[in-house]
Amino acid sequence: MSRGSRSSAKSDLPTKPCAVCGRTITWRKKWERDWEGVRYCSDACRRRARSTGGKDDDAALERSLEELLDARAASSSVCPSEAARAVAAQQGLDGEGWRDLMEPARAAARRLVVAGRAQITQKGAVVDPDTAKGPIRVRRPR
């Protein structure tokens, strides 16, 4: 059987969100015996889950995004950098310290999307959080 004629398409395979970043994890043959135990999309997410500081940052970033969205009009959006800057200010980070929180802020936005509490947009159009590259905005679902 050639690769192109498999009986099941990738879209038919089971998926679930990463517990840390919210990216979609698609079933693989090597996980056949322990699919229920698969929680993370990468070693980096596994390490981040084990670090206690990462959990505090993640929760603070999610709260910050929610607060920013609540403070804006229903039709408005926020940039994840706004949440990163707010959390950095709370933690007393100086200067460009907020930049280290940018990827965790994007991950927090993805988790809000998975929970159904937000949408990620680029140029005003809703995009798939797993494939979005470049600048994104976060808004409430419409």
PDB file of C-alpha atoms in Angstrom:
ATOM      1  CA  MET A   1       0.000   0.000   0.000  1.00  0.00           C
ATOM      2  CA  SER A   2       1.466   3.379  -0.928  1.00  0.00           C
ATOM      3  CA  ARG A   3       1.465   6.382   1.387  1.00  0.00           C
ATOM      4  CA  GLY A   4      -1.097   8.247  -0.678  1.00  0.00           C
ATOM      5  CA  SER A   5      -3.744   5.533  -0.483  1.00  0.00           C
ATOM      6  CA  ARG A   6      -4.123   5.075   3.246  1.00  0.00           C
ATOM      7  CA  SER A   7      -7.622   4.158   4.316  1.00  0.00           C
ATOM      8  CA  SER A   8      -7.924   6.944   6.910  1.00  0.00           C
ATOM      9  CA  ALA A   9      -7.114  10.594   6.441  1.00  0.00           C
ATOM     10  CA  LYS A  10      -5.221  12.560   9.074  1.00  0.00           C
ATOM     11  CA  SER A  11      -8.376  14.577   9.727  1.00  0.00           C
ATOM     12  CA  ASP A  12     -10.088  11.350  10.879  1.00  0.00           C
ATOM     13  CA  LEU A  13      -7.544  10.713  13.644  1.00  0.00           C
ATOM     14  CA  PRO A  14      -8.356  11.622  17.257  1.00  0.00           C
ATOM     15  CA  THR A  15      -7.023  14.917  18.581  1.00  0.00           C
ATOM     16  CA  LYS A  16      -6.791  16.746  21.877  1.00  0.00           C
ATOM     17  CA  PRO A  17      -5.279  20.032  23.093  1.00  0.00           C
ATOM     18  CA  CYS A  18      -1.865  20.250  24.780  1.00  0.00           C
ATOM     19  CA  ALA A  19      -2.344  20.879  28.514  1.00  0.00           C
ATOM     20  CA  VAL A  20       0.232  23.691  28.470  1.00  0.00           C
ATOM     21  CA  CYS A  21       0.057  25.579  25.180  1.00  0.00           C
ATOM     22  CA  GLY A  22      -3.298  24.533  23.751  1.00  0.00           C
ATOM     23  CA  ARG A  23      -1.896  23.321  20.425  1.00  0.00           C
ATOM     24  CA  THR A  24      -3.667  20.360  18.872  1.00  0.00           C
ATOM     25  CA  ILE A  25      -2.070  16.956  19.445  1.00  0.00           C
ATOM     26  CA  THR A  26      -2.971  14.415  16.755  1.00  0.00           C
ATOM     27  CA  TRP A  27      -2.916  10.695  17.517  1.00  0.00           C
ATOM     28  CA  ARG A  28       0.170   8.728  16.455  1.00  0.00           C
ATOM     29  CA  LYS A  29       0.714   5.000  16.164  1.00  0.00           C
ATOM     30  CA  LYS A  30       3.448   5.054  18.820  1.00  0.00           C
ATOM     31  CA  TRP A  31       0.892   6.420  21.331  1.00  0.00           C
ATOM     32  CA  GLU A  32      -1.591   3.630  20.615  1.00  0.00           C
ATOM     33  CA  ARG A  33      -1.220   2.000  24.046  1.00  0.00           C
ATOM     34  CA  ASP A  34      -1.168   5.228  26.073  1.00  0.00           C
ATOM     35  CA  TRP A  35      -3.208   7.828  24.159  1.00  0.00           C
ATOM     36  CA  GLU A  36      -5.038   8.766  27.375  1.00  0.00           C
ATOM     37  CA  GLY A  37      -1.686   9.553  29.041  1.00  0.00           C
ATOM     38  CA  VAL A  38      -0.479  11.907  26.291  1.00  0.00           C
ATOM     39  CA  ARG A  39      -0.861  15.461  27.630  1.00  0.00           C
ATOM     40  CA  TYR A  40       1.881  17.561  26.040  1.00  0.00           C
ATOM     41  CA  CYS A  41       2.769  18.394  22.438  1.00  0.00           C
ATOM     42  CA  SER A  42       6.517  18.654  23.042  1.00  0.00           C
ATOM     43  CA  ASP A  43       9.321  18.227  25.546  1.00  0.00           C
ATOM     44  CA  ALA A  44       9.334  22.006  26.039  1.00  0.00           C
ATOM     45  CA  CYS A  45       5.685  21.919  27.151  1.00  0.00           C
ATOM     46  CA  ARG A  46       6.407  18.959  29.444  1.00  0.00           C
ATOM     47  CA  ARG A  47       9.270  20.902  31.089  1.00  0.00           C
ATOM     48  CA  ARG A  48       7.111  24.011  31.389  1.00  0.00           C
ATOM     49  CA  ALA A  49       4.366  21.984  33.094  1.00  0.00           C
ATOM     50  CA  ARG A  50       6.856  20.720  35.674  1.00  0.00           C
ATOM     51  CA  SER A  51       8.189  24.177  36.505  1.00  0.00           C
ATOM     52  CA  THR A  52       6.175  25.953  39.192  1.00  0.00           C
ATOM     53  CA  GLY A  53       6.928  29.438  37.864  1.00  0.00           C
ATOM     54  CA  GLY A  54       5.466  28.552  34.487  1.00  0.00           C
ATOM     55  CA  LYS A  55       2.099  27.639  35.994  1.00  0.00           C
ATOM     56  CA  ASP A  56       1.916  30.947  37.858  1.00  0.00           C
ATOM     57  CA  ASP A  57       2.799  32.878  34.697  1.00  0.00           C
ATOM     58  CA  ASP A  58       0.272  30.936  32.623  1.00  0.00           C
ATOM     59  CA  ALA A  59      -2.574  31.622  35.040  1.00  0.00           C
ATOM     60  CA  ALA A  60      -1.588  35.296  35.330  1.00  0.00           C
ATOM     61  CA  LEU A  61      -1.468  35.678  31.542  1.00  0.00           C
ATOM     62  CA  GLU A  62      -4.884  34.058  31.092  1.00  0.00           C
ATOM     63  CA  ARG A  63      -6.352  36.335  33.782  1.00  0.00           C
ATOM     64  CA  SER A  64      -4.704  39.358  32.186  1.00  0.00           C
ATOM     65  CA  LEU A  65      -6.099  38.519  28.742  1.00  0.00           C
ATOM     66  CA  GLU A  66      -9.577  38.004  30.228  1.00  0.00           C
ATOM     67  CA  GLU A  67      -9.378  41.328  32.121  1.00  0.00           C
ATOM     68  CA  LEU A  68      -8.192  43.186  29.027  1.00  0.00           C
ATOM     69  CA  LEU A  69     -11.020  41.700  26.958  1.00  0.00           C
ATOM     70  CA  ASP A  70     -13.582  42.534  29.646  1.00  0.00           C
ATOM     71  CA  ALA A  71     -12.379  46.150  29.763  1.00  0.00           C
ATOM     72  CA  ARG A  72     -12.852  46.626  26.004  1.00  0.00           C
ATOM     73  CA  ALA A  73     -15.912  46.856  23.840  1.00  0.00           C
ATOM     74  CA  ALA A  74     -17.331  43.522  22.683  1.00  0.00           C
ATOM     75  CA  SER A  75     -16.161  44.242  19.129  1.00  0.00           C
ATOM     76  CA  SER A  76     -12.564  45.040  20.166  1.00  0.00           C
ATOM     77  CA  SER A  77      -9.509  42.815  20.356  1.00  0.00           C
ATOM     78  CA  VAL A  78      -6.262  42.821  22.328  1.00  0.00           C
ATOM     79  CA  CYS A  79      -2.687  41.921  21.500  1.00  0.00           C
ATOM     80  CA  PRO A  80      -1.037  39.208  23.605  1.00  0.00           C
ATOM     81  CA  SER A  81       1.829  41.663  24.173  1.00  0.00           C
ATOM     82  CA  GLU A  82      -0.529  43.795  26.270  1.00  0.00           C
ATOM     83  CA  ALA A  83      -1.054  40.865  28.643  1.00  0.00           C
ATOM     84  CA  ALA A  84       2.686  40.112  28.659  1.00  0.00           C
ATOM     85  CA  ARG A  85       3.466  43.733  29.552  1.00  0.00           C
ATOM     86  CA  ALA A  86       0.841  43.769  32.322  1.00  0.00           C
ATOM     87  CA  VAL A  87       2.134  40.560  33.910  1.00  0.00           C
ATOM     88  CA  ALA A  88       5.753  41.733  33.580  1.00  0.00           C
ATOM     89  CA  ALA A  89       4.814  44.955  35.383  1.00  0.00           C
ATOM     90  CA  GLN A  90       3.140  42.948  38.169  1.00  0.00           C
ATOM     91  CA  GLN A  91       6.288  40.819  38.514  1.00  0.00           C
ATOM     92  CA  GLY A  92       8.537  43.875  38.554  1.00  0.00           C
ATOM     93  CA  LEU A  93      10.389  42.994  35.357  1.00  0.00           C
ATOM     94  CA  ASP A  94      12.235  45.961  33.883  1.00  0.00           C
ATOM     95  CA  GLY A  95      12.639  47.109  30.292  1.00  0.00           C
ATOM     96  CA  GLU A  96      12.235  44.357  27.746  1.00  0.00           C
ATOM     97  CA  GLY A  97      11.503  41.622  30.314  1.00  0.00           C
ATOM     98  CA  TRP A  98       7.966  41.319  28.970  1.00  0.00           C
ATOM     99  CA  ARG A  99       9.331  39.813  25.742  1.00  0.00           C
ATOM    100  CA  ASP A 100      10.133  36.569  27.586  1.00  0.00           C
ATOM    101  CA  LEU A 101       6.407  36.266  28.303  1.00  0.00           C
ATOM    102  CA  MET A 102       5.292  36.602  24.671  1.00  0.00           C
ATOM    103  CA  GLU A 103       5.205  32.901  23.750  1.00  0.00           C
ATOM    104  CA  PRO A 104       3.489  32.017  27.056  1.00  0.00           C
ATOM    105  CA  ALA A 105       0.968  34.826  26.303  1.00  0.00           C
ATOM    106  CA  ARG A 106       0.256  33.320  22.879  1.00  0.00           C
ATOM    107  CA  ALA A 107      -0.137  29.909  24.566  1.00  0.00           C
ATOM    108  CA  ALA A 108      -2.582  31.457  27.058  1.00  0.00           C
ATOM    109  CA  ALA A 109      -4.574  32.824  24.114  1.00  0.00           C
ATOM    110  CA  ARG A 110      -4.649  29.352  22.523  1.00  0.00           C
ATOM    111  CA  ARG A 111      -5.932  27.867  25.788  1.00  0.00           C
ATOM    112  CA  LEU A 112      -8.716  30.479  25.871  1.00  0.00           C
ATOM    113  CA  VAL A 113      -9.641  29.463  22.301  1.00  0.00           C
ATOM    114  CA  VAL A 114      -9.754  25.772  23.277  1.00  0.00           C
ATOM    115  CA  ALA A 115     -12.021  26.697  26.223  1.00  0.00           C
ATOM    116  CA  GLY A 116     -14.306  28.626  23.858  1.00  0.00           C
ATOM    117  CA  ARG A 117     -13.709  31.963  25.610  1.00  0.00           C
ATOM    118  CA  ALA A 118     -11.776  33.683  22.805  1.00  0.00           C
ATOM    119  CA  GLN A 119     -10.891  33.733  19.108  1.00  0.00           C
ATOM    120  CA  ILE A 120      -7.526  34.443  17.520  1.00  0.00           C
ATOM    121  CA  THR A 121      -7.519  36.735  14.494  1.00  0.00           C
ATOM    122  CA  GLN A 122      -5.076  38.005  11.892  1.00  0.00           C
ATOM    123  CA  LYS A 123      -6.070  40.980   9.744  1.00  0.00           C
ATOM    124  CA  GLY A 124      -9.560  40.753  11.209  1.00  0.00           C
ATOM    125  CA  ALA A 125     -10.188  37.143  10.144  1.00  0.00           C
ATOM    126  CA  VAL A 126     -10.433  34.258  12.599  1.00  0.00           C
ATOM    127  CA  VAL A 127      -7.493  31.870  12.162  1.00  0.00           C
ATOM    128  CA  ASP A 128      -6.561  28.432  13.432  1.00  0.00           C
ATOM    129  CA  PRO A 129      -4.430  28.972  16.565  1.00  0.00           C
ATOM    130  CA  ASP A 130      -2.215  25.984  15.677  1.00  0.00           C
ATOM    131  CA  THR A 131      -1.120  27.434  12.355  1.00  0.00           C
ATOM    132  CA  ALA A 132      -1.115  31.176  13.058  1.00  0.00           C
ATOM    133  CA  LYS A 133       2.297  32.716  12.432  1.00  0.00           C
ATOM    134  CA  GLY A 134       3.163  36.342  12.996  1.00  0.00           C
ATOM    135  CA  PRO A 135       1.131  39.003  14.781  1.00  0.00           C
ATOM    136  CA  ILE A 136      -2.185  37.888  16.253  1.00  0.00           C
ATOM    137  CA  ARG A 137      -5.058  39.550  18.087  1.00  0.00           C
ATOM    138  CA  VAL A 138      -7.417  38.005  20.632  1.00  0.00           C
ATOM    139  CA  ARG A 139     -11.131  38.775  20.828  1.00  0.00           C
ATOM    140  CA  ARG A 140     -14.288  37.384  22.353  1.00  0.00           C
ATOM    141  CA  PRO A 141     -16.193  34.838  20.217  1.00  0.00           C
ATOM    142  CA  ARG A 142     -18.870  36.326  17.975  1.00  0.00           C
TER     143      ARG A 142
END
